[in-house]
PDB file of C-alpha atoms and ligand atoms in Angstrom:
ATOM      1  CA  UNK T  12     -23.085  11.660   8.719  1.00  0.00           C
ATOM      2  CA  UNK T  13     -21.925  13.597   5.619  1.00  0.00           C
ATOM      3  CA  UNK T  14     -18.646  11.924   4.766  1.00  0.00           C
ATOM      4  CA  UNK T  15     -17.678  11.509   1.111  1.00  0.00           C
ATOM      5  CA  UNK T  16     -14.821   9.204   0.120  1.00  0.00           C
ATOM      6  CA  UNK T  17     -12.870   9.246  -3.154  1.00  0.00           C
ATOM      7  CA  UNK T  18     -10.985   6.167  -4.393  1.00  0.00           C
ATOM      8  CA  UNK T  19      -8.160   7.021  -6.772  1.00  0.00           C
ATOM      9  CA  UNK T  20      -7.538   4.231  -9.306  1.00  0.00           C
ATOM     10  CA  UNK T  21     -10.052   1.573 -10.399  1.00  0.00           C
ATOM     11  CA  UNK T  22      -7.898  -1.551 -10.863  1.00  0.00           C
ATOM     12  CA  UNK T  23      -7.444  -4.752  -8.878  1.00  0.00           C
ATOM     13  CA  UNK T  24      -6.217  -3.060  -5.712  1.00  0.00           C
ATOM     14  CA  UNK T  25      -9.286  -0.814  -5.814  1.00  0.00           C
ATOM     15  CA  UNK T  26     -11.543  -3.883  -5.813  1.00  0.00           C
ATOM     16  CA  UNK T  27      -9.701  -5.266  -2.757  1.00  0.00           C
ATOM     17  CA  UNK T  28     -10.083  -1.958  -0.943  1.00  0.00           C
ATOM     18  CA  UNK T  29     -13.793  -1.669  -1.818  1.00  0.00           C
ATOM     19  CA  UNK T  30     -14.326  -5.136  -0.379  1.00  0.00           C
ATOM     20  CA  UNK T  31     -12.699  -4.047   2.919  1.00  0.00           C
ATOM     21  CA  UNK T  32     -14.365  -0.657   3.443  1.00  0.00           C
ATOM     22  CA  UNK T  33     -16.637  -0.150   6.430  1.00  0.00           C
ATOM     23  CA  UNK T  34     -19.544   1.416   4.512  1.00  0.00           C
ATOM     24  CA  UNK T  35     -21.384   2.810   7.539  1.00  0.00           C
ATOM     25  CA  UNK T  36     -18.638   5.423   7.875  1.00  0.00           C
ATOM     26  CA  UNK T  37     -19.367   7.050   4.489  1.00  0.00           C
ATOM     27  CA  UNK T  38     -22.389   8.816   3.024  1.00  0.00           C
ATOM     28  CA  UNK T  39     -21.057   8.587  -0.522  1.00  0.00           C
ATOM     29  CA  UNK T  40     -18.171   6.868  -2.347  1.00  0.00           C
ATOM     30  CA  UNK T  41     -16.836   7.680  -5.838  1.00  0.00           C
ATOM     31  CA  UNK T  42     -13.850   6.572  -7.919  1.00  0.00           C
ATOM     32  CA  UNK T  43     -11.550   8.474 -10.296  1.00  0.00           C
ATOM     33  CA  UNK T  44      -9.791   6.684 -13.161  1.00  0.00           C
ATOM     34  CA  UNK T  45      -9.035   7.053 -16.886  1.00  0.00           C
ATOM     35  CA  UNK T  46     -11.459   9.091 -19.074  1.00  0.00           C
ATOM     36  CA  UNK T  47     -12.789   5.966 -20.836  1.00  0.00           C
ATOM     37  CA  UNK T  48     -13.839   4.519 -17.451  1.00  0.00           C
ATOM     38  CA  UNK T  49     -15.987   7.494 -16.385  1.00  0.00           C
ATOM     39  CA  UNK T  50     -19.655   6.508 -15.999  1.00  0.00           C
ATOM     40  CA  UNK T  51     -18.877   2.825 -15.331  1.00  0.00           C
ATOM     41  CA  UNK T  52     -19.166   1.164 -11.913  1.00  0.00           C
ATOM     42  CA  UNK T  53     -16.741  -0.983  -9.940  1.00  0.00           C
ATOM     43  CA  UNK T  54     -19.087  -3.273  -8.066  1.00  0.00           C
ATOM     44  CA  UNK T  55     -21.806  -0.679  -7.368  1.00  0.00           C
ATOM     45  CA  UNK T  56     -19.463   2.303  -6.921  1.00  0.00           C
ATOM     46  CA  UNK T  57     -19.525   4.878  -9.742  1.00  0.00           C
ATOM     47  CA  UNK T  58     -16.449   6.228 -11.529  1.00  0.00           C
ATOM     48  CA  UNK T  59     -17.208   9.925 -11.157  1.00  0.00           C
ATOM     49  CA  UNK T  60     -14.229  11.535 -12.895  1.00  0.00           C
ATOM     50  CA  UNK T  61     -10.551  11.461 -13.838  1.00  0.00           C
ATOM     51  CA  UNK T  62      -7.381  12.744 -12.146  1.00  0.00           C
ATOM     52  CA  UNK T  63      -8.172  16.118 -13.717  1.00  0.00           C
ATOM     53  CA  UNK T  64     -11.394  16.329 -11.685  1.00  0.00           C
ATOM     54  CA  UNK T  65      -9.866  15.689  -8.269  1.00  0.00           C
ATOM     55  CA  UNK T  66      -9.838  19.356  -7.237  1.00  0.00           C
ATOM     56  CA  UNK T  67     -13.462  19.955  -8.258  1.00  0.00           C
ATOM     57  CA  UNK T  68     -14.525  16.735  -6.520  1.00  0.00           C
ATOM     58  CA  UNK T  69     -12.892  18.075  -3.348  1.00  0.00           C
ATOM     59  CA  UNK T  70     -15.015  21.208  -3.738  1.00  0.00           C
ATOM     60  CA  UNK T  71     -18.074  18.942  -4.099  1.00  0.00           C
ATOM     61  CA  UNK T  72     -17.419  17.506  -0.635  1.00  0.00           C
ATOM     62  CA  UNK T  73     -15.126  14.536  -1.221  1.00  0.00           C
ATOM     63  CA  UNK T  74     -12.665  15.348   1.565  1.00  0.00           C
ATOM     64  CA  UNK T  75     -11.326  11.857   2.225  1.00  0.00           C
ATOM     65  CA  UNK T  76      -9.343   9.799  -0.255  1.00  0.00           C
ATOM     66  CA  UNK T  77      -7.696   6.421  -0.605  1.00  0.00           C
ATOM     67  CA  UNK T  78      -5.048   5.838  -3.243  1.00  0.00           C
ATOM     68  CA  UNK T  79      -6.384   2.603  -4.716  1.00  0.00           C
ATOM     69  CA  UNK T  80      -3.853   2.469  -7.531  1.00  0.00           C
ATOM     70  CA  UNK T  81      -1.732  -0.595  -6.792  1.00  0.00           C
ATOM     71  CA  UNK T  82       2.018  -0.968  -7.187  1.00  0.00           C
ATOM     72  CA  UNK T  83       4.362  -3.908  -7.685  1.00  0.00           C
ATOM     73  CA  UNK T  84       7.848  -2.508  -7.231  1.00  0.00           C
ATOM     74  CA  UNK T  85       7.331   1.074  -8.338  1.00  0.00           C
ATOM     75  CA  UNK T  86       5.254   3.255  -6.030  1.00  0.00           C
ATOM     76  CA  UNK T  87       6.095   6.543  -7.840  1.00  0.00           C
ATOM     77  CA  UNK T  88       2.555   7.159  -9.095  1.00  0.00           C
ATOM     78  CA  UNK T  89       1.101   6.433  -5.656  1.00  0.00           C
ATOM     79  CA  UNK T  90       3.559   8.871  -4.073  1.00  0.00           C
ATOM     80  CA  UNK T  91       2.819  11.651  -6.615  1.00  0.00           C
ATOM     81  CA  UNK T  92      -0.933  11.188  -6.171  1.00  0.00           C
ATOM     82  CA  UNK T  93      -0.604  11.296  -2.395  1.00  0.00           C
ATOM     83  CA  UNK T  94       1.255  14.625  -2.474  1.00  0.00           C
ATOM     84  CA  UNK T  95      -1.187  16.108  -5.012  1.00  0.00           C
ATOM     85  CA  UNK T  96      -4.197  15.101  -2.901  1.00  0.00           C
ATOM     86  CA  UNK T  97      -2.584  16.230   0.356  1.00  0.00           C
ATOM     87  CA  UNK T  98      -1.897  19.673  -1.113  1.00  0.00           C
ATOM     88  CA  UNK T  99      -5.566  19.989  -2.111  1.00  0.00           C
ATOM     89  CA  UNK T 100      -6.540  19.193   1.487  1.00  0.00           C
ATOM     90  CA  UNK T 101      -7.708  15.560   1.378  1.00  0.00           C
ATOM     91  CA  UNK T 102      -7.500  13.353   4.455  1.00  0.00           C
ATOM     92  CA  UNK T 103      -6.486   9.703   4.164  1.00  0.00           C
ATOM     93  CA  UNK T 104      -8.443   7.166   6.230  1.00  0.00           C
ATOM     94  CA  UNK T 105      -6.962   3.810   7.187  1.00  0.00           C
ATOM     95  CA  UNK T 106      -8.775   0.790   5.746  1.00  0.00           C
ATOM     96  CA  UNK T 107      -8.505  -2.353   7.854  1.00  0.00           C
ATOM     97  CA  UNK T 108     -10.377  -5.419   6.638  1.00  0.00           C
ATOM     98  CA  UNK T 109     -12.683  -6.851   9.296  1.00  0.00           C
ATOM     99  CA  UNK T 110     -10.913 -10.234   9.068  1.00  0.00           C
ATOM    100  CA  UNK T 111      -7.499  -8.772   9.984  1.00  0.00           C
ATOM    101  CA  UNK T 112      -6.163  -9.402  13.495  1.00  0.00           C
ATOM    102  CA  UNK T 113      -4.426  -6.299  14.784  1.00  0.00           C
ATOM    103  CA  UNK T 114      -2.853  -6.156  18.267  1.00  0.00           C
ATOM    104  CA  UNK T 115      -4.503  -3.642  20.562  1.00  0.00           C
ATOM    105  CA  UNK T 116      -1.136  -2.819  22.165  1.00  0.00           C
ATOM    106  CA  UNK T 117       1.243  -0.185  20.773  1.00  0.00           C
ATOM    107  CA  UNK T 118       0.444  -0.525  17.078  1.00  0.00           C
ATOM    108  CA  UNK T 119       0.836   2.727  15.137  1.00  0.00           C
ATOM    109  CA  UNK T 120      -0.647   3.249  11.679  1.00  0.00           C
ATOM    110  CA  UNK T 121      -0.082   6.378   9.605  1.00  0.00           C
ATOM    111  CA  UNK T 122      -2.626   7.892   7.204  1.00  0.00           C
ATOM    112  CA  UNK T 123      -3.810   5.916   4.215  1.00  0.00           C
ATOM    113  CA  UNK T 124      -2.661   2.487   5.402  1.00  0.00           C
ATOM    114  CA  UNK T 125      -4.457  -0.538   3.905  1.00  0.00           C
ATOM    115  CA  UNK T 126      -4.570  -3.811   5.850  1.00  0.00           C
ATOM    116  CA  UNK T 127      -6.108  -6.628   3.812  1.00  0.00           C
ATOM    117  CA  UNK T 128      -7.933  -9.862   4.502  1.00  0.00           C
ATOM    118  CA  UNK T 129      -6.551 -12.243   7.095  1.00  0.00           C
ATOM    119  CA  UNK T 130      -3.509 -10.116   7.949  1.00  0.00           C
ATOM    120  CA  UNK T 131      -1.980 -10.537  11.425  1.00  0.00           C
ATOM    121  CA  UNK T 132      -0.226  -7.550  12.975  1.00  0.00           C
ATOM    122  CA  UNK T 133       1.424  -8.094  16.331  1.00  0.00           C
ATOM    123  CA  UNK T 134       2.222  -5.654  19.125  1.00  0.00           C
ATOM    124  CA  UNK T 135       4.631  -2.747  18.638  1.00  0.00           C
ATOM    125  CA  UNK T 136       4.318  -2.619  14.832  1.00  0.00           C
ATOM    126  CA  UNK T 137       4.535   0.749  13.050  1.00  0.00           C
ATOM    127  CA  UNK T 138       3.084   1.188   9.551  1.00  0.00           C
ATOM    128  CA  UNK T 139       4.066   4.228   7.452  1.00  0.00           C
ATOM    129  CA  UNK T 140       1.880   6.443   5.273  1.00  0.00           C
ATOM    130  CA  UNK T 141      -0.069   4.586   2.562  1.00  0.00           C
ATOM    131  CA  UNK T 142       1.626   1.254   3.308  1.00  0.00           C
ATOM    132  CA  UNK T 143      -0.217  -1.732   1.805  1.00  0.00           C
ATOM    133  CA  UNK T 144      -0.254  -4.895   3.913  1.00  0.00           C
ATOM    134  CA  UNK T 145      -1.777  -7.389   1.529  1.00  0.00           C
ATOM    135  CA  UNK T 146      -3.917 -10.486   2.133  1.00  0.00           C
ATOM    136  CA  UNK T 147      -2.688 -12.991   4.683  1.00  0.00           C
ATOM    137  CA  UNK T 148       0.613 -11.261   5.560  1.00  0.00           C
ATOM    138  CA  UNK T 149       1.991 -11.755   9.082  1.00  0.00           C
ATOM    139  CA  UNK T 150       3.892  -8.826  10.583  1.00  0.00           C
ATOM    140  CA  UNK T 151       5.288  -9.894  13.919  1.00  0.00           C
ATOM    141  CA  UNK T 152       6.137  -7.767  16.950  1.00  0.00           C
ATOM    142  CA  UNK T 153       8.027  -4.481  16.679  1.00  0.00           C
ATOM    143  CA  UNK T 154       8.438  -4.408  12.904  1.00  0.00           C
ATOM    144  CA  UNK T 155       8.711  -0.964  11.351  1.00  0.00           C
ATOM    145  CA  UNK T 156       7.298  -0.537   7.843  1.00  0.00           C
ATOM    146  CA  UNK T 157       8.059   2.687   5.948  1.00  0.00           C
ATOM    147  CA  UNK T 158       5.933   4.905   3.726  1.00  0.00           C
ATOM    148  CA  UNK T 159       4.497   3.537   0.455  1.00  0.00           C
ATOM    149  CA  UNK T 160       5.781   0.043   1.216  1.00  0.00           C
ATOM    150  CA  UNK T 161       3.853  -2.877  -0.273  1.00  0.00           C
ATOM    151  CA  UNK T 162       4.022  -6.095   1.751  1.00  0.00           C
ATOM    152  CA  UNK T 163       2.729  -8.725  -0.694  1.00  0.00           C
ATOM    153  CA  UNK T 164       0.169 -11.427   0.007  1.00  0.00           C
ATOM    154  CA  UNK T 165       1.270 -14.150   2.419  1.00  0.00           C
ATOM    155  CA  UNK T 166       4.579 -12.524   3.428  1.00  0.00           C
ATOM    156  CA  UNK T 167       5.828 -13.707   6.834  1.00  0.00           C
ATOM    157  CA  UNK T 168       7.931 -11.289   8.838  1.00  0.00           C
ATOM    158  CA  UNK T 169       9.579 -12.193  12.164  1.00  0.00           C
ATOM    159  CA  UNK T 170       9.964  -9.619  14.923  1.00  0.00           C
ATOM    160  CA  UNK T 171      11.968  -6.387  14.823  1.00  0.00           C
ATOM    161  CA  UNK T 172      12.361  -6.057  11.040  1.00  0.00           C
ATOM    162  CA  UNK T 173      12.814  -2.621   9.486  1.00  0.00           C
ATOM    163  CA  UNK T 174      11.464  -2.117   5.961  1.00  0.00           C
ATOM    164  CA  UNK T 175      12.393   1.326   4.666  1.00  0.00           C
ATOM    165  CA  UNK T 176      10.265   3.567   2.425  1.00  0.00           C
ATOM    166  CA  UNK T 177       8.943   2.463  -0.996  1.00  0.00           C
ATOM    167  CA  UNK T 178      10.049  -1.182  -0.698  1.00  0.00           C
ATOM    168  CA  UNK T 179       8.062  -4.014  -2.299  1.00  0.00           C
ATOM    169  CA  UNK T 180       8.232  -7.360  -0.504  1.00  0.00           C
ATOM    170  CA  UNK T 181       7.126 -10.022  -2.999  1.00  0.00           C
ATOM    171  CA  UNK T 182       4.329 -12.480  -2.446  1.00  0.00           C
ATOM    172  CA  UNK T 183       5.072 -15.374  -0.093  1.00  0.00           C
ATOM    173  CA  UNK T 184       8.485 -14.187   1.120  1.00  0.00           C
ATOM    174  CA  UNK T 185       9.743 -15.024   4.620  1.00  0.00           C
ATOM    175  CA  UNK T 186      12.099 -12.838   6.629  1.00  0.00           C
ATOM    176  CA  UNK T 187      14.103 -13.643   9.765  1.00  0.00           C
ATOM    177  CA  UNK T 188      14.104 -11.350  12.783  1.00  0.00           C
ATOM    178  CA  UNK T 189      15.817  -7.975  13.145  1.00  0.00           C
ATOM    179  CA  UNK T 190      17.006  -7.509   9.544  1.00  0.00           C
ATOM    180  CA  UNK T 191      16.429  -4.410   7.417  1.00  0.00           C
ATOM    181  CA  UNK T 192      15.602  -3.708   3.768  1.00  0.00           C
ATOM    182  CA  UNK T 193      16.873  -0.394   2.362  1.00  0.00           C
ATOM    183  CA  UNK T 194      14.577   2.092   0.663  1.00  0.00           C
ATOM    184  CA  UNK T 195      13.364   1.588  -2.916  1.00  0.00           C
ATOM    185  CA  UNK T 196      14.381  -2.080  -2.981  1.00  0.00           C
ATOM    186  CA  UNK T 197      12.323  -5.003  -4.302  1.00  0.00           C
ATOM    187  CA  UNK T 198      12.329  -8.430  -2.715  1.00  0.00           C
ATOM    188  CA  UNK T 199      11.225 -11.017  -5.289  1.00  0.00           C
ATOM    189  CA  UNK T 200       8.379 -13.460  -4.825  1.00  0.00           C
ATOM    190  CA  UNK T 201       9.025 -16.427  -2.557  1.00  0.00           C
ATOM    191  CA  UNK T 202      12.338 -15.182  -1.164  1.00  0.00           C
ATOM    192  CA  UNK T 203      13.796 -16.161   2.195  1.00  0.00           C
ATOM    193  CA  UNK T 204      15.528 -13.078   3.544  1.00  0.00           C
ATOM    194  CA  UNK T 205      18.193 -13.950   6.134  1.00  0.00           C
ATOM    195  CA  UNK T 206      20.377 -10.811   6.113  1.00  0.00           C
ATOM    196  CA  UNK T 207      20.096  -7.056   5.530  1.00  0.00           C
ATOM    197  CA  UNK T 208      19.326  -5.966   1.956  1.00  0.00           C
ATOM    198  CA  UNK T 209      20.767  -2.653   0.806  1.00  0.00           C
ATOM    199  CA  UNK T 210      18.757   0.185  -0.751  1.00  0.00           C
ATOM    200  CA  UNK T 211      17.783   0.460  -4.403  1.00  0.00           C
ATOM    201  CA  UNK T 212      18.264  -3.175  -5.411  1.00  0.00           C
ATOM    202  CA  UNK T 213      16.234  -6.089  -6.718  1.00  0.00           C
ATOM    203  CA  UNK T 214      16.932  -9.179  -4.624  1.00  0.00           C
ATOM    204  CA  UNK T 215      15.369 -12.633  -4.544  1.00  0.00           C
ATOM    205  CA  UNK T 216      15.900 -16.325  -3.903  1.00  0.00           C
ATOM    206  CA  UNK T 217      16.640 -18.713  -1.058  1.00  0.00           C
ATOM    207  CA  UNK T 218      18.617 -17.269   0.576  1.00  0.00           C
ATOM    208  CA  UNK T 219      17.726 -13.842  -0.800  1.00  0.00           C
ATOM    209  CA  UNK T 220      20.626 -12.299  -2.792  1.00  0.00           C
ATOM    210  CA  UNK T 221      20.943  -9.067  -4.735  1.00  0.00           C
ATOM    211  CA  UNK T 222      20.220  -9.693  -8.437  1.00  0.00           C
ATOM    212  CA  UNK T 223      20.098  -6.170  -9.814  1.00  0.00           C
ATOM    213  CA  UNK T 224      21.736  -2.976  -8.611  1.00  0.00           C
ATOM    214  CA  UNK T 225      21.302   0.253 -10.557  1.00  0.00           C
ATOM    215  CA  UNK T 226      21.922  -0.800 -14.169  1.00  0.00           C
ATOM    216  CA  UNK T 227      24.021  -3.839 -13.325  1.00  0.00           C
ATOM    217  CA  UNK T 228      22.938  -7.456 -12.983  1.00  0.00           C
ATOM    218  CA  UNK T 229      24.800  -8.604  -9.852  1.00  0.00           C
ATOM    219  CA  UNK T 230      24.535 -12.424 -10.170  1.00  0.00           C
TER     220      UNK T 230
HETATM  221  C1  LIG D 316      11.923  -9.974  -8.558  1.00  0.00           C
HETATM  222  C2  LIG D 316      11.107  -9.470  -9.716  1.00  0.00           C
HETATM  223  C3  LIG D 316      10.667  -8.020  -9.435  1.00  0.00           C
HETATM  224  C4  LIG D 316      12.054  -9.501 -10.924  1.00  0.00           C
HETATM  225  O1  LIG D 316      11.387  -9.038 -12.027  1.00  0.00           O
HETATM  226  P1  LIG D 316      12.260  -8.724 -13.367  1.00  0.00           P
HETATM  227  O2  LIG D 316      13.308  -7.716 -13.060  1.00  0.00           O
HETATM  228  O3  LIG D 316      11.258  -8.413 -14.440  1.00  0.00           O
HETATM  229  O4  LIG D 316      13.030 -10.075 -13.619  1.00  0.00           O
HETATM  230  P2  LIG D 316      12.811 -11.174 -14.768  1.00  0.00           P
HETATM  231  O5  LIG D 316      11.398 -11.669 -14.760  1.00  0.00           O
HETATM  232  O6  LIG D 316      13.376 -10.603 -16.035  1.00  0.00           O
HETATM  233  O7  LIG D 316      13.725 -12.333 -14.251  1.00  0.00           O
HETATM  234  C5  LIG D 316      15.131 -12.272 -14.298  1.00  0.00           C
HETATM  235  C6  LIG D 316      15.675 -13.624 -13.813  1.00  0.00           C
HETATM  236  O8  LIG D 316      15.417 -13.756 -12.416  1.00  0.00           O
HETATM  237  C7  LIG D 316      14.590 -14.914 -12.148  1.00  0.00           C
HETATM  238  N1  LIG D 316      13.621 -14.521 -11.100  1.00  0.00           N
HETATM  239  C8  LIG D 316      12.744 -13.463 -11.157  1.00  0.00           C
HETATM  240  N2  LIG D 316      12.053 -13.384  -9.996  1.00  0.00           N
HETATM  241  C9  LIG D 316      12.489 -14.394  -9.228  1.00  0.00           C
HETATM  242  C10 LIG D 316      12.129 -14.818  -7.923  1.00  0.00           C
HETATM  243  N3  LIG D 316      11.208 -14.169  -7.216  1.00  0.00           N
HETATM  244  N4  LIG D 316      12.782 -15.879  -7.400  1.00  0.00           N
HETATM  245  C11 LIG D 316      13.737 -16.542  -8.129  1.00  0.00           C
HETATM  246  N5  LIG D 316      14.123 -16.179  -9.379  1.00  0.00           N
HETATM  247  C12 LIG D 316      13.497 -15.127  -9.916  1.00  0.00           C
HETATM  248  C13 LIG D 316      13.911 -15.214 -13.480  1.00  0.00           C
HETATM  249  O9  LIG D 316      13.548 -16.560 -13.554  1.00  0.00           O
HETATM  250  C14 LIG D 316      14.990 -14.819 -14.464  1.00  0.00           C
HETATM  251  O10 LIG D 316      15.965 -15.843 -14.475  1.00  0.00           O
HETATM  252  P3  LIG D 316      16.775 -16.199 -15.826  1.00  0.00           P
HETATM  253  O11 LIG D 316      17.560 -14.954 -16.187  1.00  0.00           O
HETATM  254  O12 LIG D 316      17.615 -17.368 -15.443  1.00  0.00           O
HETATM  255  O13 LIG D 316      15.725 -16.508 -16.853  1.00  0.00           O
HETATM  256  C15 LIG D 316       9.805 -10.316  -9.971  1.00  0.00           C
HETATM  257  O14 LIG D 316      10.136 -11.567 -10.567  1.00  0.00           O
HETATM  258  C16 LIG D 316       9.034 -10.597  -8.678  1.00  0.00           C
HETATM  259  O15 LIG D 316       9.285 -11.554  -7.937  1.00  0.00           O
HETATM  260  N6  LIG D 316       8.053  -9.691  -8.399  1.00  0.00           N
HETATM  261  C17 LIG D 316       7.226  -9.739  -7.209  1.00  0.00           C
HETATM  262  C18 LIG D 316       5.770 -10.022  -7.606  1.00  0.00           C
HETATM  263  C19 LIG D 316       4.804  -9.880  -6.463  1.00  0.00           C
HETATM  264  O16 LIG D 316       5.155  -9.779  -5.315  1.00  0.00           O
HETATM  265  N7  LIG D 316       3.534  -9.823  -6.796  1.00  0.00           N
HETATM  266  C20 LIG D 316       2.498  -9.603  -5.797  1.00  0.00           C
HETATM  267  C21 LIG D 316       1.485  -8.643  -6.340  1.00  0.00           C
HETATM  268  S1  LIG D 316       0.223  -8.288  -5.195  1.00  0.00           S
END
């Protein structure tokens, strides 16, 4: 099969994604990153160009892409890259690590989703475009995760939670059932979220409280 895959961004998240790819699906894999990285390899995968080369790489047959640039709290670059690549015509495969346990019943995953090692996804879960579900997270039944959300390693989510677009849920946080987190918010590491969190805030702690809202420190 002639199926060339481009990874965009060569950092830590890229290495996680490389380790989870099902290689039999691709005839060729290349990475784009900063100019000084061109010619190097990440594991055995070559860095074949920079962001400037993405269009010509598409013409050379790389028609599938994964945005492997990570994000902790600010997904803007991931979002911009996604729209640039989509306009060129790239398709975005889902990468699901072979150790993840994903319910076979009513799970929906949009383009470009990454599901890392040891993740558990229960029935009725919906994952938005380019969402990252990082190592060991548990997403219980009927949770809805928006676009460009990053669910950090080891996060535990009860059933029926709604995480809106662009949210970062920090490593090791726990969330009770049926709550929501508004778009663009950040939940700090190790938080216990027991009520709804509004949009555009930084919140953390046990219980999770808003710390930062716009330019104001709230506590
Ligand atoms: C919440 C977070 C975004 C805040 O970052 P920040 O705005 O740079 O905040 P600061 O580091 O300046 O900390 C401000 C205060 O909040 C406290 N604080 C920060 N994060 C906290 C957390 N998760 N829980 C409790 N307190 C926290 C700090 O100790 C500091 O307190 P102080 O003013 O008494 O010294 C960050 O600490 C965090 O938790 N990021 C998530 C990381 C993550 O998930 N990584 C996974 C990568 S895969």
